[in-house]
Amino acid sequence: MGDLMRLCGLGKAFPQRQRNEITILRNITITMGEGETVCVLGESGCGKTTLGRIVAGVSDYTAGSYRFQGKEVSEMSKEERNQFRNSVQMIHQNPYESLNPTMMVFDIIANPIRRHHKIVKIEELYEKVTELLETVGLTPVEDFVDKYPAFLSGGQRQRVSIARTLAMNPKLIVVDEATSMVDTSLRISLLGTLKKIQEETGVSYFFITHDLALGKYFAQGQKAVIMYLGQIVEECSMERLVEYPCHPYTKEILSAAVGSSDILEKDQGKKYRLTGTDNPSFKNLPSGCPLHPRCPQKMAGTCDVKIPESAKAEQGHYVRCHLYEEERQR
Ligand SMILES: Nc1ncnc2c1ncn2[C@@H]1O[C@H](COP(=O)(O)OP(=O)(O)OP(=O)(O)O)[C@@H](O)[C@H]1O
Ligand code: SF4
Ligand SMILES: [Mg+2]
């Protein structure tokens, strides 16, 4: 399968009133093929949504390159840009905000079908809306078509939002913490629906979460990237990430997840803790490796001075940490 999209050295800086600008994303490189999933993991505020919005074309990048189906997004013509915006859709964290409260479920889904597929006949529209509601598991369909969002549960609203997204026939869906407002018991069912849709349609997912267990469930056999303060610090398959985490920050994430989830084996990554009370931020970015104020393995004179390059730990496994640059040189 060919590349669907490729981010290369991508960056994002926001203009600020009192200072020049604030850089949030730095040097992001990710490639994904058709029908694949990339899971982006990282703590709150590390830049996941900022990245997801760029991937979905909702926000622009300020450095590097983003190619979608071979075309540089910032250089697309108006027509190409419209096509790109249709091909990449985003499912948001909060279905309460993303659905129009004054529209019935039927219209919420029928409107993009009218626009995108140029279908106007009511029978054909009803058939397509029915098909989509069945795909997302909102059955019997008659119970939902004439409801307003206020009369649906959070999980049902998120399913409506997924059906609306599918109405555009997207090639790539950015799923940004889409199940975080849904009861735990319904989370797996919703993610199962998304996986089934992928099997049936070959859609790709850019799956954003702070929850390793959810990521592991959703991106089985797929690619995982770990973000810390706007940079990718580790990239490999989801299975390798859990079995052989390399970066100290990944080890911390694994360590924190053990015990809070039965999805991870009980001895995986245990007893690894970052140190220090400093909480580095984008406004106060540490010199050298951004993790060095918290890293128990930091090497004075190196980690606090030099920004680590991404190094190959194994085939398909990359780590941004001086420990691995050192190993490579031995
Ligand atoms: N328009 C903006 N202007 C300036 N800074 C911004 C802007 N949008 C986001 N940021 C900053 O970018 C950083 C990353 O935010 P982002 O929402 O991408 O993080 P996140 O990883 O999605 O967090 P969460 O897990 O809480 O959703 C934050 O420090 C945020 O304040
Ligand atoms: S580069 Fe140094 S400070 Fe950064 S994660 Fe690696 S060992 Fe820790
Ligand atoms: Mg976010």
mmCIF file of C-alpha atoms and ligand atoms in Angstrom:
data_model
loop_
_atom_site.group_PDB
_atom_site.id
_atom_site.type_symbol
_atom_site.label_atom_id
_atom_site.label_comp_id
_atom_site.label_asym_id
_atom_site.label_seq_id
_atom_site.Cartn_x
_atom_site.Cartn_y
_atom_site.Cartn_z
ATOM 1 C CA MET A 1 0.000 0.000 0.000
ATOM 2 C CA GLY A 2 1.328 3.497 -0.854
ATOM 3 C CA ASP A 3 1.808 6.412 1.514
ATOM 4 C CA LEU A 4 -1.397 8.240 2.257
ATOM 5 C CA MET A 5 0.312 11.028 4.098
ATOM 6 C CA ARG A 6 3.773 12.065 5.198
ATOM 7 C CA LEU A 7 4.776 14.678 7.740
ATOM 8 C CA CYS A 8 8.449 15.590 7.514
ATOM 9 C CA GLY A 9 10.204 17.889 9.993
ATOM 10 C CA LEU A 10 6.846 19.543 10.609
ATOM 11 C CA GLY A 11 6.582 22.402 13.102
ATOM 12 C CA LYS A 12 3.965 24.747 14.502
ATOM 13 C CA ALA A 13 4.473 28.099 16.181
ATOM 14 C CA PHE A 14 1.653 30.339 17.409
ATOM 15 C CA PRO A 15 2.022 34.134 17.359
ATOM 16 C CA GLN A 16 1.875 35.709 20.831
ATOM 17 C CA ARG A 17 0.868 39.192 21.898
ATOM 18 C CA GLN A 18 3.713 39.942 24.268
ATOM 19 C CA ARG A 19 6.464 37.896 22.682
ATOM 20 C CA ASN A 20 7.403 36.868 19.168
ATOM 21 C CA GLU A 21 5.829 33.435 18.999
ATOM 22 C CA ILE A 22 5.575 30.202 20.901
ATOM 23 C CA THR A 23 6.735 26.987 19.254
ATOM 24 C CA ILE A 24 4.564 23.993 20.120
ATOM 25 C CA LEU A 25 5.484 21.313 17.565
ATOM 26 C CA ARG A 26 9.053 20.641 16.470
ATOM 27 C CA ASN A 27 10.483 18.319 13.859
ATOM 28 C CA ILE A 28 7.525 15.934 13.570
ATOM 29 C CA THR A 29 8.055 13.149 11.040
ATOM 30 C CA ILE A 30 5.336 10.517 10.547
ATOM 31 C CA THR A 31 4.432 8.401 7.540
ATOM 32 C CA MET A 32 1.205 6.451 7.204
ATOM 33 C CA GLY A 33 -0.251 4.257 4.493
ATOM 34 C CA GLU A 34 -3.826 3.644 3.374
ATOM 35 C CA GLY A 35 -5.852 1.553 5.802
ATOM 36 C CA GLU A 36 -3.286 2.025 8.591
ATOM 37 C CA THR A 37 -3.584 3.434 12.088
ATOM 38 C CA VAL A 38 -1.064 5.665 13.806
ATOM 39 C CA CYS A 39 -1.580 6.053 17.532
ATOM 40 C CA VAL A 40 -0.256 9.306 19.053
ATOM 41 C CA LEU A 41 0.307 9.016 22.792
ATOM 42 C CA GLY A 42 1.355 11.678 25.267
ATOM 43 C CA GLU A 43 0.386 13.559 28.397
ATOM 44 C CA SER A 44 -2.055 16.446 28.477
ATOM 45 C CA GLY A 45 -0.771 19.595 26.779
ATOM 46 C CA CYS A 46 2.058 17.927 24.818
ATOM 47 C CA GLY A 47 0.589 19.044 21.467
ATOM 48 C CA LYS A 48 -1.551 16.091 20.300
ATOM 49 C CA THR A 49 -4.610 18.142 19.322
ATOM 50 C CA THR A 50 -2.427 20.821 17.703
ATOM 51 C CA LEU A 51 -0.925 18.059 15.538
ATOM 52 C CA GLY A 52 -4.317 16.417 14.871
ATOM 53 C CA ARG A 53 -5.767 19.746 13.688
ATOM 54 C CA ILE A 54 -2.895 20.166 11.215
ATOM 55 C CA VAL A 55 -3.343 16.602 9.928
ATOM 56 C CA ALA A 56 -7.067 17.321 9.450
ATOM 57 C CA GLY A 57 -6.279 20.561 7.596
ATOM 58 C CA VAL A 58 -8.085 22.680 10.214
ATOM 59 C CA SER A 59 -4.873 24.438 11.191
ATOM 60 C CA ASP A 60 -1.737 25.319 9.194
ATOM 61 C CA TYR A 61 1.807 24.224 9.903
ATOM 62 C CA THR A 62 4.570 26.807 10.123
ATOM 63 C CA ALA A 63 7.630 24.644 9.343
ATOM 64 C CA GLY A 64 8.519 21.467 7.465
ATOM 65 C CA SER A 65 6.308 19.533 5.111
ATOM 66 C CA TYR A 66 2.919 17.786 5.070
ATOM 67 C CA ARG A 67 2.199 15.781 1.944
ATOM 68 C CA PHE A 68 -1.216 14.183 1.489
ATOM 69 C CA GLN A 69 -1.469 11.709 -1.392
ATOM 70 C CA GLY A 70 1.813 13.119 -2.655
ATOM 71 C CA LYS A 71 0.745 16.791 -2.652
ATOM 72 C CA GLU A 72 2.176 19.442 -0.338
ATOM 73 C CA VAL A 73 -0.806 20.716 1.645
ATOM 74 C CA SER A 74 0.411 24.339 1.885
ATOM 75 C CA GLU A 75 0.796 24.486 -1.902
ATOM 76 C CA MET A 76 -2.584 22.990 -2.843
ATOM 77 C CA SER A 77 -4.891 24.895 -5.181
ATOM 78 C CA LYS A 78 -8.330 25.836 -3.844
ATOM 79 C CA GLU A 79 -9.872 22.817 -5.534
ATOM 80 C CA GLU A 80 -7.178 20.436 -4.251
ATOM 81 C CA ARG A 81 -7.553 21.907 -0.772
ATOM 82 C CA ASN A 82 -11.341 21.308 -0.825
ATOM 83 C CA GLN A 83 -10.780 17.733 -1.906
ATOM 84 C CA PHE A 84 -8.162 17.274 0.842
ATOM 85 C CA ARG A 85 -10.516 18.756 3.463
ATOM 86 C CA ASN A 86 -13.189 16.255 2.424
ATOM 87 C CA SER A 87 -10.742 13.347 2.503
ATOM 88 C CA VAL A 88 -9.574 14.035 6.057
ATOM 89 C CA GLN A 89 -12.174 14.330 8.787
ATOM 90 C CA MET A 90 -11.881 14.770 12.537
ATOM 91 C CA ILE A 91 -13.916 13.237 15.347
ATOM 92 C CA HIS A 92 -13.683 15.454 18.388
ATOM 93 C CA GLN A 93 -13.462 14.731 22.062
ATOM 94 C CA ASN A 94 -16.762 16.414 22.859
ATOM 95 C CA PRO A 95 -19.816 15.239 20.884
ATOM 96 C CA TYR A 96 -21.934 17.750 22.888
ATOM 97 C CA GLU A 97 -20.162 20.627 21.171
ATOM 98 C CA SER A 98 -19.695 19.155 17.719
ATOM 99 C CA LEU A 99 -23.377 18.389 16.942
ATOM 100 C CA ASN A 100 -25.847 21.151 16.102
ATOM 101 C CA PRO A 101 -28.502 20.972 18.864
ATOM 102 C CA THR A 102 -31.206 22.405 16.599
ATOM 103 C CA MET A 103 -30.921 19.670 13.965
ATOM 104 C CA MET A 104 -32.434 16.183 14.015
ATOM 105 C CA VAL A 105 -30.113 13.206 13.570
ATOM 106 C CA PHE A 106 -31.463 12.711 10.042
ATOM 107 C CA ASP A 107 -30.391 16.190 8.911
ATOM 108 C CA ILE A 108 -27.089 16.068 10.755
ATOM 109 C CA ILE A 109 -26.126 13.081 8.595
ATOM 110 C CA ALA A 110 -28.121 13.937 5.442
ATOM 111 C CA ASN A 111 -26.582 17.416 5.014
ATOM 112 C CA PRO A 112 -23.047 16.230 4.257
ATOM 113 C CA ILE A 113 -24.504 13.478 2.015
ATOM 114 C CA ARG A 114 -26.402 16.151 0.055
ATOM 115 C CA ARG A 115 -23.251 18.244 -0.260
ATOM 116 C CA HIS A 116 -20.729 15.516 -0.877
ATOM 117 C CA HIS A 117 -22.675 12.950 -2.917
ATOM 118 C CA LYS A 118 -25.040 15.450 -4.526
ATOM 119 C CA ILE A 119 -27.985 13.247 -3.507
ATOM 120 C CA VAL A 120 -31.240 15.218 -3.170
ATOM 121 C CA LYS A 121 -34.045 12.623 -3.487
ATOM 122 C CA ILE A 122 -35.449 12.015 -0.024
ATOM 123 C CA GLU A 123 -35.777 8.209 -0.524
ATOM 124 C CA GLU A 124 -32.113 7.938 -1.533
ATOM 125 C CA LEU A 125 -31.066 10.178 1.345
ATOM 126 C CA TYR A 126 -33.052 8.066 3.801
ATOM 127 C CA GLU A 127 -31.438 4.900 2.449
ATOM 128 C CA LYS A 128 -27.916 6.348 2.867
ATOM 129 C CA VAL A 129 -28.651 7.749 6.354
ATOM 130 C CA THR A 130 -30.082 4.352 7.368
ATOM 131 C CA GLU A 131 -26.991 2.577 6.088
ATOM 132 C CA LEU A 132 -24.696 4.894 8.052
ATOM 133 C CA LEU A 133 -26.718 4.657 11.275
ATOM 134 C CA GLU A 134 -26.608 0.870 10.992
ATOM 135 C CA THR A 135 -22.834 0.980 10.406
ATOM 136 C CA VAL A 136 -22.324 2.892 13.661
ATOM 137 C CA GLY A 137 -24.716 0.630 15.560
ATOM 138 C CA LEU A 138 -27.625 3.055 16.092
ATOM 139 C CA THR A 139 -30.456 0.593 15.535
ATOM 140 C CA PRO A 140 -33.378 0.320 15.139
ATOM 141 C CA VAL A 141 -32.775 3.360 12.944
ATOM 142 C CA GLU A 142 -36.379 4.631 13.395
ATOM 143 C CA ASP A 143 -35.600 5.234 17.068
ATOM 144 C CA PHE A 144 -32.886 7.745 16.180
ATOM 145 C CA VAL A 145 -33.556 9.569 12.882
ATOM 146 C CA ASP A 146 -35.985 12.132 14.278
ATOM 147 C CA LYS A 147 -34.261 12.710 17.611
ATOM 148 C CA TYR A 148 -32.401 15.877 18.584
ATOM 149 C CA PRO A 149 -28.902 15.482 20.123
ATOM 150 C CA ALA A 150 -30.233 16.543 23.551
ATOM 151 C CA PHE A 151 -32.248 13.306 23.719
ATOM 152 C CA LEU A 152 -29.246 11.058 23.082
ATOM 153 C CA SER A 153 -26.616 9.717 25.479
ATOM 154 C CA GLY A 154 -22.961 10.749 25.114
ATOM 155 C CA GLY A 155 -22.094 7.457 23.419
ATOM 156 C CA GLN A 156 -25.026 7.764 21.006
ATOM 157 C CA ARG A 157 -24.027 11.330 20.129
ATOM 158 C CA GLN A 158 -20.484 10.208 19.418
ATOM 159 C CA ARG A 159 -21.912 7.514 17.116
ATOM 160 C CA VAL A 160 -23.961 10.166 15.277
ATOM 161 C CA SER A 161 -20.808 12.219 14.942
ATOM 162 C CA ILE A 162 -18.982 9.173 13.473
ATOM 163 C CA ALA A 163 -21.874 8.564 11.019
ATOM 164 C CA ARG A 164 -21.698 12.215 9.920
ATOM 165 C CA THR A 165 -17.943 11.851 9.407
ATOM 166 C CA LEU A 166 -18.412 8.665 7.336
ATOM 167 C CA ALA A 167 -20.934 10.465 5.130
ATOM 168 C CA MET A 168 -17.963 12.322 3.619
ATOM 169 C CA ASN A 169 -16.252 9.049 2.560
ATOM 170 C CA PRO A 170 -12.987 10.108 4.194
ATOM 171 C CA LYS A 171 -9.649 8.415 3.556
ATOM 172 C CA LEU A 172 -8.256 9.476 6.909
ATOM 173 C CA ILE A 173 -10.030 10.193 10.195
ATOM 174 C CA VAL A 174 -8.341 12.030 13.049
ATOM 175 C CA VAL A 175 -9.820 10.521 16.214
ATOM 176 C CA ASP A 176 -8.957 12.950 19.037
ATOM 177 C CA GLU A 177 -9.699 11.441 22.470
ATOM 178 C CA ALA A 178 -13.075 10.543 20.968
ATOM 179 C CA THR A 179 -14.086 8.191 23.757
ATOM 180 C CA SER A 180 -12.904 10.201 26.748
ATOM 181 C CA MET A 181 -16.390 11.556 27.483
ATOM 182 C CA VAL A 182 -18.059 8.185 27.088
ATOM 183 C CA ASP A 183 -18.601 5.751 29.990
ATOM 184 C CA THR A 184 -15.747 3.273 30.350
ATOM 185 C CA SER A 185 -18.095 0.374 29.662
ATOM 186 C CA LEU A 186 -19.057 1.833 26.261
ATOM 187 C CA ARG A 187 -15.557 2.855 25.223
ATOM 188 C CA ILE A 188 -14.448 -0.515 23.904
ATOM 189 C CA SER A 189 -17.729 -0.944 22.024
ATOM 190 C CA LEU A 190 -17.275 2.447 20.302
ATOM 191 C CA LEU A 191 -13.658 1.674 19.419
ATOM 192 C CA GLY A 192 -14.755 -1.771 18.164
ATOM 193 C CA THR A 193 -17.192 -0.002 15.817
ATOM 194 C CA LEU A 194 -14.367 2.212 14.492
ATOM 195 C CA LYS A 195 -12.173 -0.848 13.916
ATOM 196 C CA LYS A 196 -14.982 -2.653 12.080
ATOM 197 C CA ILE A 197 -15.447 0.423 9.864
ATOM 198 C CA GLN A 198 -11.727 0.316 9.045
ATOM 199 C CA GLU A 199 -11.937 -3.343 8.042
ATOM 200 C CA GLU A 200 -14.920 -2.611 5.804
ATOM 201 C CA THR A 201 -13.820 0.674 4.224
ATOM 202 C CA GLY A 202 -10.001 0.701 4.478
ATOM 203 C CA VAL A 203 -10.053 4.135 6.139
ATOM 204 C CA SER A 204 -6.890 5.213 8.020
ATOM 205 C CA TYR A 205 -6.972 6.534 11.590
ATOM 206 C CA PHE A 206 -4.770 9.127 13.243
ATOM 207 C CA PHE A 207 -5.698 8.046 16.746
ATOM 208 C CA ILE A 208 -4.894 10.489 19.553
ATOM 209 C CA THR A 209 -5.019 9.435 23.187
ATOM 210 C CA HIS A 210 -3.312 9.932 26.534
ATOM 211 C CA ASP A 211 -4.434 6.431 27.584
ATOM 212 C CA LEU A 212 -1.883 3.729 26.748
ATOM 213 C CA ALA A 213 -4.326 0.883 27.377
ATOM 214 C CA LEU A 214 -6.827 2.337 24.877
ATOM 215 C CA GLY A 215 -4.037 2.930 22.370
ATOM 216 C CA LYS A 216 -2.845 -0.639 22.756
ATOM 217 C CA TYR A 217 -6.353 -1.961 22.202
ATOM 218 C CA PHE A 218 -7.102 0.234 19.195
ATOM 219 C CA ALA A 219 -3.740 0.179 17.406
ATOM 220 C CA GLN A 220 -2.904 -3.542 17.680
ATOM 221 C CA GLY A 221 -0.237 -4.371 15.080
ATOM 222 C CA GLN A 222 -0.027 -0.718 14.053
ATOM 223 C CA LYS A 223 2.334 2.205 14.599
ATOM 224 C CA ALA A 224 2.679 4.104 17.872
ATOM 225 C CA VAL A 225 4.369 7.456 18.405
ATOM 226 C CA ILE A 226 5.089 8.959 21.803
ATOM 227 C CA MET A 227 5.061 12.755 22.160
ATOM 228 C CA TYR A 228 6.694 14.835 24.834
ATOM 229 C CA LEU A 229 6.590 18.654 24.801
ATOM 230 C CA GLY A 230 5.785 18.853 21.110
ATOM 231 C CA GLN A 231 8.370 16.339 19.895
ATOM 232 C CA ILE A 232 8.188 12.662 18.972
ATOM 233 C CA VAL A 233 10.505 10.861 21.385
ATOM 234 C CA GLU A 234 9.827 7.272 20.307
ATOM 235 C CA GLU A 235 8.234 5.532 17.329
ATOM 236 C CA CYS A 236 7.708 1.813 16.703
ATOM 237 C CA SER A 237 4.954 -0.777 16.508
ATOM 238 C CA MET A 238 2.476 -0.742 19.394
ATOM 239 C CA GLU A 239 3.579 -4.247 20.402
ATOM 240 C CA ARG A 240 7.283 -3.279 20.500
ATOM 241 C CA LEU A 241 6.466 -0.168 22.464
ATOM 242 C CA VAL A 242 4.888 -2.213 25.222
ATOM 243 C CA GLU A 243 7.461 -5.039 25.125
ATOM 244 C CA TYR A 244 10.677 -3.072 24.590
ATOM 245 C CA PRO A 245 10.183 0.599 25.508
ATOM 246 C CA CYS A 246 13.469 2.495 25.094
ATOM 247 C CA HIS A 247 12.919 6.171 25.887
ATOM 248 C CA PRO A 248 12.821 7.065 29.605
ATOM 249 C CA TYR A 249 9.539 8.935 29.044
ATOM 250 C CA THR A 250 7.906 5.904 27.382
ATOM 251 C CA LYS A 251 9.051 3.783 30.322
ATOM 252 C CA GLU A 252 7.349 6.265 32.648
ATOM 253 C CA ILE A 253 4.093 6.067 30.658
ATOM 254 C CA LEU A 254 4.196 2.264 30.807
ATOM 255 C CA SER A 255 5.032 2.313 34.466
ATOM 256 C CA ALA A 256 2.117 4.616 35.229
ATOM 257 C CA ALA A 257 -0.275 2.385 33.257
ATOM 258 C CA VAL A 258 0.657 -0.804 35.107
ATOM 259 C CA GLY A 259 -1.872 -1.580 37.768
ATOM 260 C CA SER A 260 -4.408 0.860 36.337
ATOM 261 C CA SER A 261 -5.258 -1.489 33.515
ATOM 262 C CA ASP A 262 -5.603 -5.201 32.950
ATOM 263 C CA ILE A 263 -4.654 -4.700 29.305
ATOM 264 C CA LEU A 264 -0.955 -4.483 30.195
ATOM 265 C CA GLU A 265 0.932 -7.422 31.650
ATOM 266 C CA LYS A 266 1.604 -6.914 35.308
ATOM 267 C CA ASP A 267 5.411 -6.881 35.057
ATOM 268 C CA GLN A 268 5.720 -4.685 31.972
ATOM 269 C CA GLY A 269 7.646 -1.458 32.576
ATOM 270 C CA LYS A 270 7.113 -1.474 36.310
ATOM 271 C CA LYS A 271 9.022 0.586 38.852
ATOM 272 C CA TYR A 272 10.189 3.296 36.456
ATOM 273 C CA ARG A 273 9.718 6.816 37.711
ATOM 274 C CA LEU A 274 10.739 10.203 36.427
ATOM 275 C CA THR A 275 12.331 12.415 39.041
ATOM 276 C CA GLY A 276 12.259 16.075 39.956
ATOM 277 C CA THR A 277 9.436 18.470 40.610
ATOM 278 C CA ASP A 278 10.121 20.783 37.681
ATOM 279 C CA ASN A 279 7.300 20.866 35.223
ATOM 280 C CA PRO A 280 8.810 22.138 31.976
ATOM 281 C CA SER A 281 6.463 23.982 29.639
ATOM 282 C CA PHE A 282 6.577 25.388 26.119
ATOM 283 C CA LYS A 283 7.185 28.843 27.610
ATOM 284 C CA ASN A 284 10.047 27.533 29.680
ATOM 285 C CA LEU A 285 11.541 24.893 27.421
ATOM 286 C CA PRO A 286 14.658 23.303 28.975
ATOM 287 C CA SER A 287 17.932 23.405 27.051
ATOM 288 C CA GLY A 288 19.142 20.167 25.446
ATOM 289 C CA CYS A 289 16.744 17.261 25.851
ATOM 290 C CA PRO A 290 13.390 18.645 27.068
ATOM 291 C CA LEU A 291 13.048 15.706 29.477
ATOM 292 C CA HIS A 292 16.398 16.249 31.234
ATOM 293 C CA PRO A 293 15.028 18.024 34.365
ATOM 294 C CA ARG A 294 12.881 14.937 35.049
ATOM 295 C CA CYS A 295 14.989 12.119 33.610
ATOM 296 C CA PRO A 296 16.650 9.642 36.024
ATOM 297 C CA GLN A 297 19.124 8.618 33.301
ATOM 298 C CA LYS A 298 20.262 12.098 32.275
ATOM 299 C CA MET A 299 23.969 12.555 31.551
ATOM 300 C CA ALA A 300 25.243 15.881 32.822
ATOM 301 C CA GLY A 301 27.087 17.864 30.192
ATOM 302 C CA THR A 302 25.251 16.097 27.367
ATOM 303 C CA CYS A 303 21.519 15.893 28.025
ATOM 304 C CA ASP A 304 21.247 19.449 29.373
ATOM 305 C CA VAL A 305 23.249 20.865 26.456
ATOM 306 C CA LYS A 306 22.543 18.937 23.258
ATOM 307 C CA ILE A 307 19.155 18.241 21.651
ATOM 308 C CA PRO A 308 19.075 14.495 20.858
ATOM 309 C CA GLU A 309 18.582 13.371 17.265
ATOM 310 C CA SER A 310 16.199 10.564 16.386
ATOM 311 C CA ALA A 311 18.256 7.334 16.410
ATOM 312 C CA LYS A 312 17.419 3.849 15.147
ATOM 313 C CA ALA A 313 17.180 1.337 18.006
ATOM 314 C CA GLU A 314 15.972 -1.491 15.748
ATOM 315 C CA GLN A 315 14.381 -1.813 12.319
ATOM 316 C CA GLY A 316 11.282 0.415 12.454
ATOM 317 C CA HIS A 317 12.046 1.564 16.009
ATOM 318 C CA TYR A 318 13.318 5.129 16.530
ATOM 319 C CA VAL A 319 14.238 6.863 19.771
ATOM 320 C CA ARG A 320 15.155 10.483 20.451
ATOM 321 C CA CYS A 321 17.549 10.049 23.365
ATOM 322 C CA HIS A 322 21.325 10.444 23.787
ATOM 323 C CA LEU A 323 21.507 6.997 25.411
ATOM 324 C CA TYR A 324 20.650 5.442 22.059
ATOM 325 C CA GLU A 325 22.966 7.707 20.075
ATOM 326 C CA GLU A 326 25.747 6.552 22.414
ATOM 327 C CA GLU A 327 24.799 2.904 21.927
ATOM 328 C CA ARG A 328 24.826 3.312 18.192
ATOM 329 C CA GLN A 329 28.351 4.661 18.310
ATOM 330 C CA ARG A 330 29.779 1.791 20.358
HETATM 331 N N1 LIG B 1 -3.919 28.962 19.499
HETATM 332 C C1 LIG B 1 -2.954 28.731 20.391
HETATM 333 N N2 LIG B 1 -2.109 29.713 20.770
HETATM 334 C C2 LIG B 1 -1.118 29.491 21.654
HETATM 335 N N3 LIG B 1 -0.891 28.286 22.246
HETATM 336 C C3 LIG B 1 -1.720 27.276 21.917
HETATM 337 C C4 LIG B 1 -2.788 27.435 20.977
HETATM 338 N N4 LIG B 1 -3.432 26.237 20.860
HETATM 339 C C5 LIG B 1 -2.794 25.367 21.699
HETATM 340 N N5 LIG B 1 -1.771 26.007 22.317
HETATM 341 C C6 LIG B 1 -0.856 25.415 23.303
HETATM 342 O O1 LIG B 1 -0.291 24.261 22.740
HETATM 343 C C7 LIG B 1 -0.002 23.320 23.749
HETATM 344 C C8 LIG B 1 -0.511 21.976 23.327
HETATM 345 O O2 LIG B 1 -1.941 21.983 23.326
HETATM 346 P P1 LIG B 1 -2.776 20.767 22.751
HETATM 347 O O3 LIG B 1 -4.209 21.095 22.936
HETATM 348 O O4 LIG B 1 -2.312 20.471 21.372
HETATM 349 O O5 LIG B 1 -2.328 19.601 23.715
HETATM 350 P P2 LIG B 1 -2.949 18.135 23.910
HETATM 351 O O6 LIG B 1 -1.794 17.193 23.913
HETATM 352 O O7 LIG B 1 -4.013 17.898 22.897
HETATM 353 O O8 LIG B 1 -3.569 18.215 25.355
HETATM 354 P P3 LIG B 1 -4.838 17.417 25.969
HETATM 355 O O9 LIG B 1 -4.362 15.994 26.189
HETATM 356 O O10 LIG B 1 -5.086 18.123 27.250
HETATM 357 O O11 LIG B 1 -5.962 17.508 25.000
HETATM 358 C C9 LIG B 1 -0.637 23.845 25.035
HETATM 359 O O12 LIG B 1 0.385 24.415 25.828
HETATM 360 C C10 LIG B 1 -1.575 24.912 24.542
HETATM 361 O O13 LIG B 1 -1.690 25.932 25.498
HETATM 362 S S1 SF4 B 2 18.532 12.387 26.201
HETATM 363 FE FE1 SF4 B 2 19.212 12.258 28.320
HETATM 364 S S2 SF4 B 2 17.676 13.410 29.482
HETATM 365 FE FE2 SF4 B 2 16.815 12.966 27.482
HETATM 366 S S3 SF4 B 2 15.666 11.114 27.774
HETATM 367 FE FE3 SF4 B 2 17.677 10.499 27.063
HETATM 368 S S4 SF4 B 2 18.886 10.134 28.919
HETATM 369 FE FE4 SF4 B 2 17.048 11.278 29.525
HETATM 370 MG MG MG B 3 -6.063 17.463 23.053
#
